[in-house]
Amino acid sequence: MGSPVNNTHEYFSDAYLKFHRLYSQTEVNEAEEPPVPEKVIRCVWNDQLFKTPHLKTTDGQSLEVVFPGYWNFGNGPDFKSAAIRIGGELLEGDVELHVFGSDWAAHGHSGNNEYDNVILHVFMWKGRGRRKFSTKEESKAPEPKLSRPHIHELELKKYLKRGILKLNEELDFESYPVLHSFNYGLCHQPLLRLPEEKLLKLLNAAGDARIHTKMDRFHDRIITRGYEQTFYEGVAEAMGYPSNKLPFRTLAEKVPIMELRETLPARAGEEERREIIQAVLFGVSGLIDFEEIAGNENLLPAERIFFNRLRKHWEKLRERWEDRLMSPREWKFGKMRPANFPYRRIAALSHLLVRHWENGLFADFLDTLQSAVSNSGETGYTKPTRNRLTQFFCVEAADYWSRHYTPGGKPLKQNQQLVGPDRSREVVVNIAIPIGLIYARASKSVPLEQALSSLFQTKSRPADNKWIRFMKHYIMGNEERMLKPLTSDQQTQGLMQIYQDYCTRNENNCLRCKFPGMVERYFS
């Protein structure tokens, strides 16, 4: 079928976004929008982000979550094979989650035998409304009624560790769910029927759309903070991926690049700059107590000297940053490889800032890109040139943090990179290309836009993570013919955009998903 839209730019097409919007408008959903997506509740349940010791059901019985269950990819309850204790009695079965308690009836679960094994109904609020309930309104809200008396209920709002809107902001939806199914999605067959060139066209268009959605994140920040500060915040956020994105961004906001420049002595050398920046970043982050680490008996003499220098810098500068200090509790270490601990990522950020101190991170990235273009000619990027671009954010270090995961920790046997090629490439795709494209279009630089597009399309080893593996399985069936087009970041980012647009928004039910219809209507 012919395209109903025209792209106004030669590079980074917005066609997929327009297809997505057009097709999404073919069915009108007049249901009231909930305050948060239902997936937030699933993520909260999956990670048990609530105070668990004193849970009680809506009828006052004690509740203990022994095992939250497996995230269900098919029809039926949200989590399968859970185990809970109610009043000390162990129960095994399924768990269904909703935003409102009344959604059980609204979604027609009462007469559906797929929900016969549900033992617990979890919801955020018991009543539905267009605005938040006040205390009086909550007391008047009708109790949700279930037709199955054996199902216990839990209202989550009173047990959350943080507010639900804050969690909605913090949670990284793309890191959910973890695959626990061997089924394929309903879009697998329509995609399987596509000729390779049309599948490639779809993935490329979706990949371009993903860059557009990332640009949307940065537009307003650039207007209020400028390119360098926004780029610095984006790189910092990427250093914290996936568990510490928010605290890293907060740290970069609390320690703006211009204030750092004002803090450093004009004649400071690279090492002094790096140590002053580390002292400020570690001091504001709350991650290192310099007095405490100075007394650590495990430190070697050279290590003690290093931390004493940081301590002295921080003592001189602390007054300036005193009102911006973060709490150590804001940082996460659980379920994380020690190599990715925030100590090493903060150190890496200091190395990047010092390396590009004269011109700035963003300006140097653009210069590197434009230099690569002028040296490549019509043949495209050579492998060394491509590596120079994708490894722009790599950090090889020879200081304390290259041999340690933690302050005062046991030394590693050999130096480790603070930022390796894979993470650097992710920063290029997720931060540098979107912000660079905003700049290119604002300055009407077609050559720069073409250079960014070429970088995005350059063939390389496909990125790999758990949700890309999920998409390769769930919509492509791990079939070699379908995986063959995945040769660049453009296509793998396209997979992730499809996942974000459809898999995360269909309430875990392929039957409600519009993506198979969009494939058949616009791409077959």
Coordinates of C-alpha atoms in Angstrom, one line a residue:
M1 CA 0.0 0.0 0.0
G2 CA 1.3 3.5 -0.8
S3 CA 2.6 5.7 2.0
P4 CA 0.0 8.2 3.2
V5 CA 2.7 10.6 4.6
N6 CA 5.7 12.4 3.3
N7 CA 8.9 12.9 5.3
T8 CA 10.1 16.5 5.3
H9 CA 13.7 15.5 6.0
E10 CA 15.9 13.3 3.9
Y11 CA 17.5 11.6 6.9
F12 CA 15.8 10.2 10.1
S13 CA 12.4 9.6 8.7
D14 CA 9.3 10.3 10.8
A15 CA 7.2 7.9 8.7
Y16 CA 6.9 5.2 11.3
L17 CA 5.6 7.7 13.9
K18 CA 2.9 8.9 11.5
F19 CA 1.9 5.4 10.6
H20 CA 1.7 4.6 14.4
R21 CA -0.4 7.7 15.1
L22 CA -2.7 7.1 12.1
Y23 CA -3.3 3.5 12.9
S24 CA -3.8 4.1 16.6
Q25 CA -6.5 6.6 15.7
T26 CA -8.6 4.0 13.8
E27 CA -10.0 2.8 17.1
V28 CA -11.2 5.3 19.6
N29 CA -10.9 4.4 23.3
E30 CA -13.2 6.6 25.3
A31 CA -12.3 5.0 28.7
E32 CA -10.9 7.4 31.2
E33 CA -7.1 7.5 31.3
P34 CA -5.8 6.2 34.6
P35 CA -3.4 8.4 36.7
V36 CA -0.5 5.9 35.8
P37 CA -0.2 3.1 33.3
E38 CA -1.1 -0.3 34.6
K39 CA 2.4 -1.5 33.8
V40 CA 3.7 0.7 36.6
I41 CA 1.7 -1.5 39.0
R42 CA 3.2 -4.6 37.4
C43 CA 6.7 -3.3 37.8
V44 CA 6.1 -2.4 41.4
W45 CA 4.8 -5.9 42.1
N46 CA 7.6 -7.5 40.1
D47 CA 10.3 -5.7 42.1
Q48 CA 8.3 -5.6 45.3
L49 CA 8.8 -1.9 45.6
F50 CA 6.7 -1.6 48.8
K51 CA 7.0 -2.1 52.5
T52 CA 6.6 -5.9 52.9
P53 CA 6.8 -6.7 56.6
H54 CA 3.4 -5.4 57.7
L55 CA 1.2 -6.0 54.7
K56 CA -2.5 -6.5 55.3
T57 CA -5.4 -7.5 53.0
T58 CA -8.4 -5.2 52.6
D59 CA -10.2 -7.3 55.2
G60 CA -7.3 -7.0 57.7
Q61 CA -5.5 -10.3 57.4
S62 CA -1.7 -10.4 57.5
L63 CA -0.1 -10.9 54.1
E64 CA 3.4 -12.1 53.2
V65 CA 4.7 -12.4 49.6
V66 CA 6.7 -15.6 49.5
F67 CA 7.2 -15.4 45.7
P68 CA 5.5 -12.7 43.4
G69 CA 5.1 -15.1 40.5
Y70 CA 6.3 -15.1 36.9
W71 CA 5.4 -12.2 34.6
N72 CA 2.7 -13.6 32.2
F73 CA 3.1 -12.8 28.5
G74 CA -0.1 -14.4 27.4
N75 CA -3.8 -14.1 28.3
G76 CA -5.0 -14.4 31.8
P77 CA -3.6 -13.0 35.1
D78 CA -0.6 -10.8 35.2
F79 CA 1.6 -13.1 37.3
K80 CA 1.5 -16.8 37.3
S81 CA 2.5 -19.4 40.0
A82 CA 2.9 -17.0 42.9
A83 CA 3.1 -18.0 46.6
I84 CA 1.7 -15.9 49.4
R85 CA 0.8 -16.4 53.1
I86 CA -2.5 -15.1 54.3
G87 CA -2.8 -15.2 58.1
G88 CA 0.0 -17.7 58.2
E89 CA -1.6 -20.1 55.6
L90 CA 0.5 -20.7 52.4
L91 CA -1.4 -20.2 49.2
E92 CA -0.2 -20.8 45.6
G93 CA -1.8 -19.4 42.5
D94 CA -2.0 -16.4 40.2
V95 CA -2.0 -12.6 40.9
E96 CA -4.0 -10.0 38.9
L97 CA -3.0 -6.3 39.1
H98 CA -5.0 -3.2 38.3
V99 CA -4.8 0.5 38.8
F100 CA -8.3 0.6 40.5
G101 CA -10.0 -2.2 42.4
S102 CA -13.1 -1.8 40.3
D103 CA -11.1 -2.7 37.2
W104 CA -11.6 -6.4 38.0
A105 CA -15.3 -6.1 37.0
A106 CA -14.6 -3.5 34.3
H107 CA -12.2 -5.8 32.5
G108 CA -14.7 -8.7 32.7
H109 CA -12.6 -11.1 34.8
S110 CA -15.5 -12.4 36.9
G111 CA -16.9 -14.6 34.2
N112 CA -13.5 -15.6 32.7
N113 CA -12.3 -19.0 33.6
E114 CA -8.7 -18.0 32.9
Y115 CA -8.8 -16.2 36.2
D116 CA -10.0 -19.2 38.2
N117 CA -6.6 -19.7 39.8
V118 CA -6.2 -16.1 41.0
I119 CA -5.5 -16.0 44.8
L120 CA -4.7 -12.3 45.1
H121 CA -6.0 -9.1 43.5
V122 CA -3.6 -6.2 43.8
F123 CA -4.6 -2.6 43.0
M124 CA -3.3 0.9 43.7
W125 CA -6.6 2.6 44.6
K126 CA -9.9 1.0 45.6
G127 CA -12.1 3.6 43.7
R128 CA -11.9 5.2 40.3
G129 CA -12.0 9.0 39.8
R130 CA -10.8 11.8 37.5
R131 CA -8.6 13.2 40.2
K132 CA -6.9 11.9 43.3
F133 CA -9.0 11.0 46.2
S134 CA -8.8 13.2 49.3
T135 CA -9.2 11.4 52.7
K136 CA -12.9 12.1 52.7
E137 CA -13.4 11.0 49.2
E138 CA -11.6 7.8 49.8
S139 CA -13.8 7.0 52.7
K140 CA -16.8 7.4 50.5
A141 CA -15.4 5.3 47.6
P142 CA -17.3 2.1 47.2
E143 CA -15.5 -1.1 48.1
P144 CA -14.7 -3.1 44.9
K145 CA -16.7 -6.3 44.7
L146 CA -15.4 -9.6 43.6
S147 CA -17.7 -12.5 42.5
R148 CA -15.1 -15.0 43.9
P149 CA -14.8 -14.8 47.7
H150 CA -11.6 -17.0 47.7
I151 CA -9.6 -14.1 46.1
H152 CA -7.8 -11.9 48.6
E153 CA -7.2 -8.3 47.9
L154 CA -4.3 -5.8 48.6
E155 CA -4.5 -2.0 48.2
L156 CA -0.9 -1.0 47.5
K157 CA -1.0 2.8 48.0
K158 CA -0.4 2.8 51.7
Y159 CA 2.6 0.5 51.5
L160 CA 4.6 2.2 48.7
K161 CA 8.2 3.1 49.5
R162 CA 7.9 6.2 47.2
G163 CA 4.9 7.9 45.7
I164 CA 3.4 6.2 42.6
L165 CA 3.9 9.2 40.4
K166 CA 7.6 9.3 41.4
L167 CA 7.9 5.6 40.6
N168 CA 6.2 6.2 37.3
E169 CA 8.9 8.8 36.6
E170 CA 11.8 6.6 37.8
L171 CA 11.0 3.2 36.5
D172 CA 12.8 2.1 33.4
F173 CA 10.0 0.4 31.5
E174 CA 12.3 -0.9 28.8
S175 CA 14.0 -3.2 31.3
Y176 CA 10.7 -5.0 31.9
P177 CA 9.7 -7.7 31.6
V178 CA 12.0 -10.7 31.9
L179 CA 11.1 -13.4 29.5
H180 CA 9.3 -16.4 31.1
S181 CA 7.5 -17.7 28.0
F182 CA 8.1 -19.7 24.9
N183 CA 5.1 -18.4 23.0
Y184 CA 5.3 -16.0 20.0
G185 CA 3.4 -12.8 19.7
L186 CA 0.5 -12.4 17.2
C187 CA 2.7 -10.1 15.1
H188 CA 5.2 -12.9 14.4
Q189 CA 3.2 -14.3 11.4
P190 CA 2.5 -11.0 9.7
L191 CA 6.2 -10.1 10.1
L192 CA 7.3 -13.5 8.8
R193 CA 5.3 -13.0 5.6
L194 CA 7.1 -9.7 4.9
P195 CA 9.8 -9.8 2.2
E196 CA 13.2 -9.0 3.7
E197 CA 13.3 -5.5 2.1
K198 CA 10.0 -4.6 3.7
L199 CA 11.0 -5.9 7.1
L200 CA 14.1 -3.8 6.8
K201 CA 12.1 -0.8 5.8
L202 CA 9.9 -1.2 8.9
L203 CA 12.8 -1.7 11.3
N204 CA 14.7 1.3 9.8
A205 CA 11.6 3.5 10.1
A206 CA 11.0 2.4 13.7
G207 CA 14.7 3.0 14.4
D208 CA 14.4 6.6 13.1
A209 CA 11.3 7.1 15.2
R210 CA 13.2 6.1 18.3
I211 CA 15.7 8.9 17.7
H212 CA 12.7 11.3 17.3
T213 CA 11.3 10.2 20.6
K214 CA 14.7 10.7 22.3
M215 CA 14.9 14.1 20.7
D216 CA 11.6 15.0 22.4
R217 CA 13.2 14.3 25.8
F218 CA 16.0 16.9 25.2
H219 CA 14.3 19.7 23.3
D220 CA 13.0 21.7 26.3
R221 CA 16.2 21.1 28.3
I222 CA 18.3 22.5 25.5
I223 CA 16.1 25.7 25.4
T224 CA 16.5 26.3 29.1
R225 CA 20.0 24.9 29.7
G226 CA 21.9 25.0 26.5
Y227 CA 23.6 22.2 24.5
E228 CA 26.6 21.6 26.7
Q229 CA 24.7 21.3 30.0
T230 CA 22.0 19.1 28.4
F231 CA 24.7 16.9 26.8
Y232 CA 26.5 16.6 30.1
E233 CA 23.3 15.7 31.9
G234 CA 22.5 13.1 29.2
V235 CA 26.0 11.5 29.4
A236 CA 25.8 11.5 33.2
E237 CA 22.4 9.8 33.0
A238 CA 23.8 7.2 30.7
M239 CA 26.6 6.5 33.1
G240 CA 23.9 5.4 35.6
Y241 CA 22.1 3.1 33.3
P242 CA 20.0 1.2 34.2
S243 CA 19.6 1.4 38.0
N244 CA 21.1 4.9 38.7
K245 CA 19.9 7.0 35.8
L246 CA 17.9 9.4 38.0
P247 CA 20.5 10.0 40.7
F248 CA 23.2 10.6 38.0
R249 CA 21.0 13.1 36.3
T250 CA 20.2 14.8 39.6
L251 CA 23.9 15.0 40.3
A252 CA 24.6 16.6 37.0
E253 CA 21.8 19.1 37.6
K254 CA 23.1 19.9 41.1
V255 CA 26.7 20.3 39.8
P256 CA 26.3 22.3 36.5
I257 CA 29.2 22.3 34.1
M258 CA 29.5 26.1 34.2
E259 CA 29.8 26.1 38.0
L260 CA 32.5 23.4 37.8
R261 CA 34.4 25.6 35.4
E262 CA 34.2 28.5 37.9
T263 CA 35.4 26.2 40.7
L264 CA 38.6 25.0 39.1
P265 CA 41.8 27.2 39.2
A266 CA 42.6 28.6 35.8
R267 CA 46.1 27.0 35.8
A268 CA 45.1 23.6 37.2
G269 CA 46.6 20.7 35.3
E270 CA 44.7 17.6 34.1
E271 CA 45.3 15.6 37.3
E272 CA 44.3 18.4 39.6
R273 CA 41.2 19.2 37.5
R274 CA 40.2 15.5 37.7
E275 CA 40.7 15.3 41.4
I276 CA 38.8 18.5 42.1
I277 CA 35.9 17.4 39.9
Q278 CA 35.8 14.0 41.6
A279 CA 35.9 15.7 45.1
V280 CA 32.9 17.8 44.1
L281 CA 30.9 15.0 42.4
F282 CA 31.6 12.5 45.2
G283 CA 31.0 15.1 47.9
V284 CA 27.6 16.2 46.5
S285 CA 26.6 12.6 45.7
G286 CA 26.9 11.7 49.3
L287 CA 28.6 8.4 48.3
I288 CA 31.9 9.0 50.0
D289 CA 32.6 10.2 53.5
F290 CA 36.1 11.6 53.1
E291 CA 36.8 11.6 56.9
E292 CA 35.8 8.0 57.2
I293 CA 37.7 6.8 54.2
A294 CA 40.8 8.6 55.3
G295 CA 40.9 6.4 58.4
N296 CA 40.4 3.1 56.5
E297 CA 43.2 0.8 57.5
N298 CA 43.0 -1.2 54.3
L299 CA 44.3 1.7 52.2
L300 CA 47.8 1.5 50.8
P301 CA 50.0 4.6 51.3
A302 CA 49.4 5.9 47.7
E303 CA 45.7 5.3 48.0
R304 CA 45.6 7.2 51.3
I305 CA 47.4 10.1 49.7
F306 CA 44.8 10.1 46.8
F307 CA 41.8 10.2 49.2
N308 CA 43.5 12.8 51.4
R309 CA 43.9 15.1 48.3
L310 CA 40.2 14.6 47.5
R311 CA 39.3 15.4 51.1
K312 CA 41.3 18.6 51.1
H313 CA 39.7 19.8 47.9
W314 CA 36.2 19.0 49.3
E315 CA 36.9 20.8 52.5
K316 CA 37.8 24.0 50.6
L317 CA 34.7 23.7 48.3
R318 CA 32.0 22.2 50.4
E319 CA 30.4 25.5 51.5
R320 CA 29.5 26.3 47.9
W321 CA 27.7 23.0 47.4
E322 CA 26.4 22.5 51.0
D323 CA 22.7 23.1 50.1
R324 CA 22.7 20.5 47.3
L325 CA 24.0 17.4 49.0
M326 CA 22.3 14.1 48.0
S327 CA 21.6 11.2 50.3
P328 CA 23.6 7.9 49.9
R329 CA 20.2 6.2 50.0
E330 CA 19.4 7.6 46.5
W331 CA 22.0 5.3 45.0
K332 CA 21.4 1.7 44.1
F333 CA 23.9 -1.2 44.2
G334 CA 21.6 -4.3 44.2
K335 CA 21.6 -6.7 41.2
M336 CA 24.5 -4.8 39.7
R337 CA 27.9 -5.9 38.5
P338 CA 30.6 -4.3 40.7
A339 CA 32.2 -2.9 37.5
N340 CA 29.1 -0.7 37.1
F341 CA 29.0 0.7 40.6
P342 CA 28.4 4.4 40.7
Y343 CA 31.8 5.1 42.2
R344 CA 33.5 4.1 38.9
R345 CA 30.9 5.8 36.7
I346 CA 31.4 9.1 38.6
A347 CA 35.1 8.7 38.2
A348 CA 34.6 8.1 34.4
L349 CA 32.5 11.2 34.2
S350 CA 35.3 13.2 35.7
H351 CA 37.8 11.8 33.1
L352 CA 35.4 12.7 30.2
L353 CA 35.0 16.2 31.5
V354 CA 38.7 16.8 31.9
R355 CA 39.5 15.2 28.5
H356 CA 37.1 17.6 26.8
W357 CA 37.7 20.6 29.2
E358 CA 38.8 23.2 26.6
N359 CA 36.0 22.9 24.1
G360 CA 33.3 20.9 25.9
L361 CA 32.0 17.3 25.5
F362 CA 29.3 18.2 22.9
A363 CA 31.5 20.5 20.8
D364 CA 34.3 17.9 20.7
F365 CA 31.8 15.2 19.7
L366 CA 30.6 17.3 16.8
D367 CA 34.2 18.1 15.8
T368 CA 35.1 14.4 15.8
L369 CA 32.1 13.6 13.7
Q370 CA 32.7 16.3 11.2
S371 CA 36.4 15.3 10.9
A372 CA 35.3 11.7 10.4
V373 CA 33.0 12.7 7.5
S374 CA 35.7 14.8 5.8
N375 CA 38.1 11.8 5.9
S376 CA 35.6 9.2 4.8
G377 CA 34.6 10.5 1.4
E378 CA 31.8 8.6 -0.6
T379 CA 32.9 5.2 0.6
G380 CA 31.4 5.7 4.1
Y381 CA 33.1 5.3 7.4
T382 CA 36.2 3.0 7.6
K383 CA 36.3 0.6 10.5
P384 CA 38.9 2.7 12.4
T385 CA 36.8 5.9 11.9
R386 CA 33.6 4.2 13.0
N387 CA 35.4 2.9 16.1
R388 CA 36.7 6.4 16.9
L389 CA 33.2 7.6 16.9
T390 CA 31.4 4.8 18.7
Q391 CA 34.2 4.7 21.3
F392 CA 34.2 8.4 21.9
F393 CA 33.0 7.9 25.5
C394 CA 35.4 5.0 26.4
V395 CA 37.5 5.8 29.4
E396 CA 40.8 4.0 30.0
A397 CA 42.1 5.1 33.4
A398 CA 45.3 4.5 35.4
D399 CA 44.1 6.0 38.7
Y400 CA 42.6 4.4 41.8
W401 CA 39.3 3.6 40.2
S402 CA 40.8 1.5 37.4
R403 CA 41.8 -1.0 40.1
H404 CA 39.0 -0.8 42.6
Y405 CA 35.2 -1.1 42.6
T406 CA 34.7 0.7 45.9
P407 CA 36.6 3.1 48.1
G408 CA 38.8 1.1 50.4
G409 CA 38.0 -2.1 48.6
K410 CA 40.2 -5.0 47.6
P411 CA 42.4 -4.1 44.6
L412 CA 41.7 -5.8 41.3
K413 CA 44.4 -7.9 39.7
Q414 CA 44.6 -5.7 36.6
N415 CA 43.3 -2.3 35.4
Q416 CA 39.7 -2.3 34.0
Q417 CA 38.2 0.3 31.7
L418 CA 35.8 2.7 33.5
V419 CA 33.7 2.8 30.3
G420 CA 34.0 0.1 27.6
P421 CA 33.1 0.1 23.9
D422 CA 29.6 -1.3 24.4
R423 CA 28.6 1.4 27.0
S424 CA 30.2 4.1 24.9
R425 CA 28.2 3.0 21.8
E426 CA 25.0 3.2 23.9
V427 CA 25.8 6.7 24.9
V428 CA 26.4 7.7 21.2
V429 CA 23.0 6.2 20.2
N430 CA 20.9 7.3 23.1
I431 CA 22.5 10.8 23.8
A432 CA 24.9 12.0 21.2
I433 CA 22.8 11.3 18.0
P434 CA 19.5 12.7 19.3
I435 CA 21.1 15.9 20.7
G436 CA 23.3 16.2 17.6
L437 CA 20.3 15.9 15.4
I438 CA 18.5 18.7 17.2
Y439 CA 21.6 20.9 16.7
A440 CA 21.9 19.9 13.0
R441 CA 18.2 20.7 12.3
A442 CA 18.4 24.0 14.3
S443 CA 21.4 25.1 12.4
K444 CA 20.0 23.7 9.1
S445 CA 23.1 21.6 8.5
V446 CA 22.2 18.8 6.1
P447 CA 25.8 17.5 6.0
L448 CA 25.8 17.1 9.8
E449 CA 22.4 15.3 9.7
Q450 CA 23.7 13.0 7.0
A451 CA 26.8 12.3 9.1
L452 CA 24.6 11.3 12.1
S453 CA 22.4 9.2 9.9
S454 CA 25.5 7.4 8.5
L455 CA 26.7 6.7 12.0
F456 CA 23.3 5.3 13.0
Q457 CA 23.2 3.1 9.9
T458 CA 26.8 1.9 10.0
K459 CA 27.0 -1.9 10.1
S460 CA 28.3 -3.3 13.4
R461 CA 27.8 -6.1 15.8
P462 CA 24.1 -5.8 16.9
A463 CA 23.5 -4.5 20.4
D464 CA 22.3 -7.1 22.8
N465 CA 20.3 -6.9 26.0
K466 CA 17.4 -8.8 27.6
W467 CA 14.6 -6.9 25.9
I468 CA 16.2 -7.1 22.5
R469 CA 16.6 -10.8 23.1
F470 CA 12.9 -10.9 24.1
M471 CA 11.9 -9.2 20.8
K472 CA 14.1 -11.4 18.8
H473 CA 12.2 -14.4 20.3
Y474 CA 8.7 -13.0 20.7
I475 CA 8.1 -11.3 17.4
M476 CA 10.8 -12.8 15.2
G477 CA 10.8 -16.4 16.6
N478 CA 14.7 -16.3 16.5
E479 CA 14.4 -17.2 12.8
E480 CA 17.6 -16.6 10.9
R481 CA 15.9 -14.9 7.9
M482 CA 14.1 -12.4 10.2
L483 CA 17.3 -11.7 12.2
K484 CA 19.4 -11.1 9.1
P485 CA 18.4 -7.4 8.7
L486 CA 19.6 -6.6 12.3
T487 CA 23.0 -5.3 11.2
S488 CA 23.1 -1.8 12.7
D489 CA 21.9 0.3 15.6
Q490 CA 19.1 1.6 13.5
Q491 CA 17.4 -1.8 13.3
T492 CA 18.0 -2.8 16.9
Q493 CA 16.7 0.6 18.0
G494 CA 13.7 -0.1 15.7
L495 CA 13.0 -3.3 17.6
M496 CA 13.1 -1.4 20.9
Q497 CA 10.7 1.3 19.6
I498 CA 8.2 -1.3 18.5
Y499 CA 8.5 -2.9 22.0
Q500 CA 7.9 0.4 23.6
D501 CA 5.0 1.4 21.4
Y502 CA 3.1 -1.9 21.5
C503 CA 4.5 -4.6 23.8
T504 CA 4.5 -2.3 26.8
R505 CA 1.1 -0.7 26.1
N506 CA -1.2 -3.7 25.3
E507 CA -1.8 -4.6 28.9
N508 CA 0.2 -7.8 28.5
N509 CA -2.3 -9.1 26.0
C510 CA -1.5 -9.6 22.3
L511 CA -5.2 -9.7 21.5
R512 CA -5.4 -5.9 22.2
C513 CA -2.3 -5.0 20.2
K514 CA -2.6 -3.0 17.0
F515 CA 0.8 -3.7 15.7
P516 CA -0.1 -6.8 13.6
G517 CA -2.8 -4.8 11.9
M518 CA -0.4 -1.9 11.2
V519 CA 2.2 -4.3 9.7
E520 CA -0.5 -5.8 7.3
R521 CA -2.0 -2.4 6.4
Y522 CA 1.1 -0.3 5.8
F523 CA 4.0 -2.6 5.1
S524 CA 2.8 -5.8 3.5

